[in-house]
C-alpha positions as CSV (number, residue, x, y, z in Angstrom):
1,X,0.0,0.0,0.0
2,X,1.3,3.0,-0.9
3,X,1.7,6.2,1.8
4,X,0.9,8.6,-0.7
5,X,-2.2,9.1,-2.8
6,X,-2.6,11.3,-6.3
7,X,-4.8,13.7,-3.9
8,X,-1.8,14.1,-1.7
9,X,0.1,14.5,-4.2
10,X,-1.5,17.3,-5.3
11,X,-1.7,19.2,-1.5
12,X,0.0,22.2,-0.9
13,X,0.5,20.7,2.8
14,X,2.4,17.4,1.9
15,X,4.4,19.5,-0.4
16,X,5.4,22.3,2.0
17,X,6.6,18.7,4.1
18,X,8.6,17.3,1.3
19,X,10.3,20.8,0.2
20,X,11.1,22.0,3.8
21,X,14.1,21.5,6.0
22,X,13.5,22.3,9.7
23,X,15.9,22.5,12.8
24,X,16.3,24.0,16.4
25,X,18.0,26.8,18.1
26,X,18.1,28.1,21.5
27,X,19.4,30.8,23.5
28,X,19.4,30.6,27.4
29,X,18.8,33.3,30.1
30,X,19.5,35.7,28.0
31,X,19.0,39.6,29.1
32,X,17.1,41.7,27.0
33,X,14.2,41.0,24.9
34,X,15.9,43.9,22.3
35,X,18.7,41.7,21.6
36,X,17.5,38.3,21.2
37,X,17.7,38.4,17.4
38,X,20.8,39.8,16.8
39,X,22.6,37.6,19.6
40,X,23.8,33.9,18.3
41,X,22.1,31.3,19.0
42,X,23.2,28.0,19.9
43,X,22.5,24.4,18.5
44,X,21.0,23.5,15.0
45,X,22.4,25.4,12.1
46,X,22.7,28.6,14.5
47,X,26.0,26.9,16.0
48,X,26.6,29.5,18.6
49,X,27.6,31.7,15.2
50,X,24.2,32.7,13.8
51,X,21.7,34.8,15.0
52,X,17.6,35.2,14.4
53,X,18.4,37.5,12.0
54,X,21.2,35.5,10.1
55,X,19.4,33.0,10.0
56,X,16.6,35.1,8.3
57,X,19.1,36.6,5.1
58,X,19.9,32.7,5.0
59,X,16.3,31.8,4.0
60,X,14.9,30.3,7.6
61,X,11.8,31.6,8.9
62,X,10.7,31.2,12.2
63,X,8.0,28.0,12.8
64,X,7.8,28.0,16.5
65,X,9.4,29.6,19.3
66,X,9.5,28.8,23.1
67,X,9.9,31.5,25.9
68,X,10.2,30.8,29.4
69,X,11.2,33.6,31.9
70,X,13.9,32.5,34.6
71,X,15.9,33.9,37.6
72,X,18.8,34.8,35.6
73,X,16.5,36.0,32.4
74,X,14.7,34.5,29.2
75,X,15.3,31.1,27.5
76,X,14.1,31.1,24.1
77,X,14.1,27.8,21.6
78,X,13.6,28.7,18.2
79,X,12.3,26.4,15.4
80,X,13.2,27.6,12.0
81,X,12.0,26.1,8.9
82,X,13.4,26.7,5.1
83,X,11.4,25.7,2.1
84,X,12.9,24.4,-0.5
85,X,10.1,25.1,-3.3
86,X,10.0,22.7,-6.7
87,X,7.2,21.7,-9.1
88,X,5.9,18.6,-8.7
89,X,5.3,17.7,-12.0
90,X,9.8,17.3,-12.0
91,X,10.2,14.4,-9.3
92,X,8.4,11.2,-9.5
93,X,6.0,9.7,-7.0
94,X,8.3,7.4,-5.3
95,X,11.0,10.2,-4.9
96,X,8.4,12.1,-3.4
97,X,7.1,9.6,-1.1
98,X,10.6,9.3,0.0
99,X,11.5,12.9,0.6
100,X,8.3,13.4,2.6
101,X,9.1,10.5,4.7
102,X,12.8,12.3,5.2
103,X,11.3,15.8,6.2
104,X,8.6,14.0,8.8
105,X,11.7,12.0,10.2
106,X,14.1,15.5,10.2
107,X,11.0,17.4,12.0
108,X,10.6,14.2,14.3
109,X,14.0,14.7,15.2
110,X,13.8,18.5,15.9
111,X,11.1,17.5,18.3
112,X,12.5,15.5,20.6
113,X,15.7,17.6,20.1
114,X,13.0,20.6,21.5
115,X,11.8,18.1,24.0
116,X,15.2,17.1,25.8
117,X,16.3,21.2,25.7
118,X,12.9,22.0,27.6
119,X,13.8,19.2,30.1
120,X,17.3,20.1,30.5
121,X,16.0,23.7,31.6
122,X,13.6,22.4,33.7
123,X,16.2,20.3,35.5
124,X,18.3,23.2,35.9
125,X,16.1,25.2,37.9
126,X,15.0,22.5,39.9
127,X,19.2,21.9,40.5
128,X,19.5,25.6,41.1
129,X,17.4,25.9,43.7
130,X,19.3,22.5,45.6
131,X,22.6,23.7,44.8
132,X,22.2,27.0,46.8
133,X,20.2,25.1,50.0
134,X,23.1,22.7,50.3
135,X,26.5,23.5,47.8
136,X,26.6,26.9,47.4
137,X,27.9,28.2,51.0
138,X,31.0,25.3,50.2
139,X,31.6,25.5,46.8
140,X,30.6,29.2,45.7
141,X,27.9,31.0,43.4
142,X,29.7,29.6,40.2
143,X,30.6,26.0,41.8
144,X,33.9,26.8,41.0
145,X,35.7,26.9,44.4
146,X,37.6,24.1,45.4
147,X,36.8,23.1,49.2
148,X,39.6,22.0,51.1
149,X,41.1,18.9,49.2
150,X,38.2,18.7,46.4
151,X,38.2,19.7,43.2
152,X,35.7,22.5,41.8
153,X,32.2,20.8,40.9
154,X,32.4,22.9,37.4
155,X,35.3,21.1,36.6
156,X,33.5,17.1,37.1
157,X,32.2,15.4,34.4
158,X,28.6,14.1,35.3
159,X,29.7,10.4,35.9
160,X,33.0,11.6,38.4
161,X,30.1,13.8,40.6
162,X,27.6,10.8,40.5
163,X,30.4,8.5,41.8
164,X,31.7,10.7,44.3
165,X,28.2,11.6,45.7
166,X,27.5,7.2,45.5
167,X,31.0,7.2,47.3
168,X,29.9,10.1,50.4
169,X,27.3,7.6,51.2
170,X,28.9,4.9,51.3
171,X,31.5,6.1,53.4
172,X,33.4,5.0,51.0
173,X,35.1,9.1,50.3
174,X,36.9,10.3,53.3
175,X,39.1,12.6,52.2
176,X,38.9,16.6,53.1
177,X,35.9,17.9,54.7
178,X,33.7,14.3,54.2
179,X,32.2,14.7,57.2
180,X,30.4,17.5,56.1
181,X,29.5,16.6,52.9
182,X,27.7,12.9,53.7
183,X,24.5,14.3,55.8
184,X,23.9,16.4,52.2
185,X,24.7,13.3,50.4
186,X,22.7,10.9,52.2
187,X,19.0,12.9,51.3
188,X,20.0,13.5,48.1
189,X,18.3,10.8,45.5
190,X,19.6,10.1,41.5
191,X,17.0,12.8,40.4
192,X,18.5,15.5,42.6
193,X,22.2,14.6,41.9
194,X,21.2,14.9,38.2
195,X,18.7,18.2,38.4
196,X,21.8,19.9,40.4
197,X,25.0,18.7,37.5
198,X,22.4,20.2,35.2
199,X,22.4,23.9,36.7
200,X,26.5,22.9,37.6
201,X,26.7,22.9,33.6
202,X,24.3,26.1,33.1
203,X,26.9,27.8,35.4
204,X,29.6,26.2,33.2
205,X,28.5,27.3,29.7
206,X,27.2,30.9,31.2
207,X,31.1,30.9,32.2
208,X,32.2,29.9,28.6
209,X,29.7,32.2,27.3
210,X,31.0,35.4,29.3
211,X,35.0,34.7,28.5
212,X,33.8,34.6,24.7
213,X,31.9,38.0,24.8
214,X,35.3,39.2,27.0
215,X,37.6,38.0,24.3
216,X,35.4,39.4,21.1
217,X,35.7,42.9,23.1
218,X,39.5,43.1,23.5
């Protein structure tokens, strides 16, 4: 059974499917509304390089966009959307059938792309608010102070602070200032351990973000 019918074919819809590319961008806690579309974005075909209005003069358009206000200011995920127009009449059914069945997959993709970004924020705030109850008086504002003997959480990778979190409740980690560390360890479950890496690594690319803008000016 074929997917498409001569009707579909013929429908402006399926077509706008088959001759469009799609693909996400996002932009987190950013300041000022003003700015947002001349400030790069980052993921999809933005690349930290390209802004809204790049990617405007390189033929996107905006399809969807996502704003959600936070502490530190406004994330915003953009999906932009490029058609590619041609007549039908100059590709055959099957290679139509095909390219549709590309786009849907593409968009599909974008979507759960979308799906783990909004996530990802979501866990970050949640972290945020954990990280400055119980880490933030130890290992500073930006997580990178290094407490005693330990190294600075910005610097762990998310399976070294899982193991040395595992390792606190053990008793297994007794090195430093343990002792103060294993109560905090002790009530916090995998959820929390991942919700507070998650703002750890907002704090990380806001750093990474800020030495950029620092170098550009000199």
């Amino acid at each position: 059974m074929r997917l498409l019918t001569t009707v579909t074919l013929s429908s402006i819809a399926t077509l706008s499917i088959a001759f469009a590319q799609t693909t996400m961008c996002f932009k987190e806690n950013h300041k000022s509304m003003a700015t947002i579309e001349t400030t790069p974005l980052d993921g999809g075909a933005c690349g930290s390089t390209k802004s809204v209005q790049d990617m405007k003069k390189d033929g996107w358009s905006i399809d969807d966009i996502n704003i959600q206000k936070t502490n530190s200011g406004t994330n915003y995920i953009y999906i932009f959307k490029k058609d590619m127009p041609q007549q039908a009449s100059s590709i055959s059914e099957e290679k139509l059938e095909q390219r549709i069945l590309q786009r849907l997959e593409e968009r599909k993709k974008v979507e759960i792309e979308v799906k783990k970004e909004q996530a990802r924020q979501r866990m970050s705030r949640s972290g945020k608010k954990l990280y400055i109850d119980k880490c933030q008086s130890c290992h500073g504002e930006k997580a990178d102070e290094e407490y005693g003997t330990s190294r600075a959480l910005i610097a762990l990778d998310l399976e070294e602070f899982q193991t040395t979190l595992r390792d606190y409740m053990l008793g297994e980690y007794d090195r430093g200032q343990a002792f103060r560390m294993i109560p905090y360890a002790n009530i916090m479950d995998s959820g929390d351990i991942k919700n507070v890496y998650s703002y750890i690594q907002a704090l990380k690319d806001e750093k990474k973000e800020n030495h950029k803008k620092q170098e550009e000016s000199k």
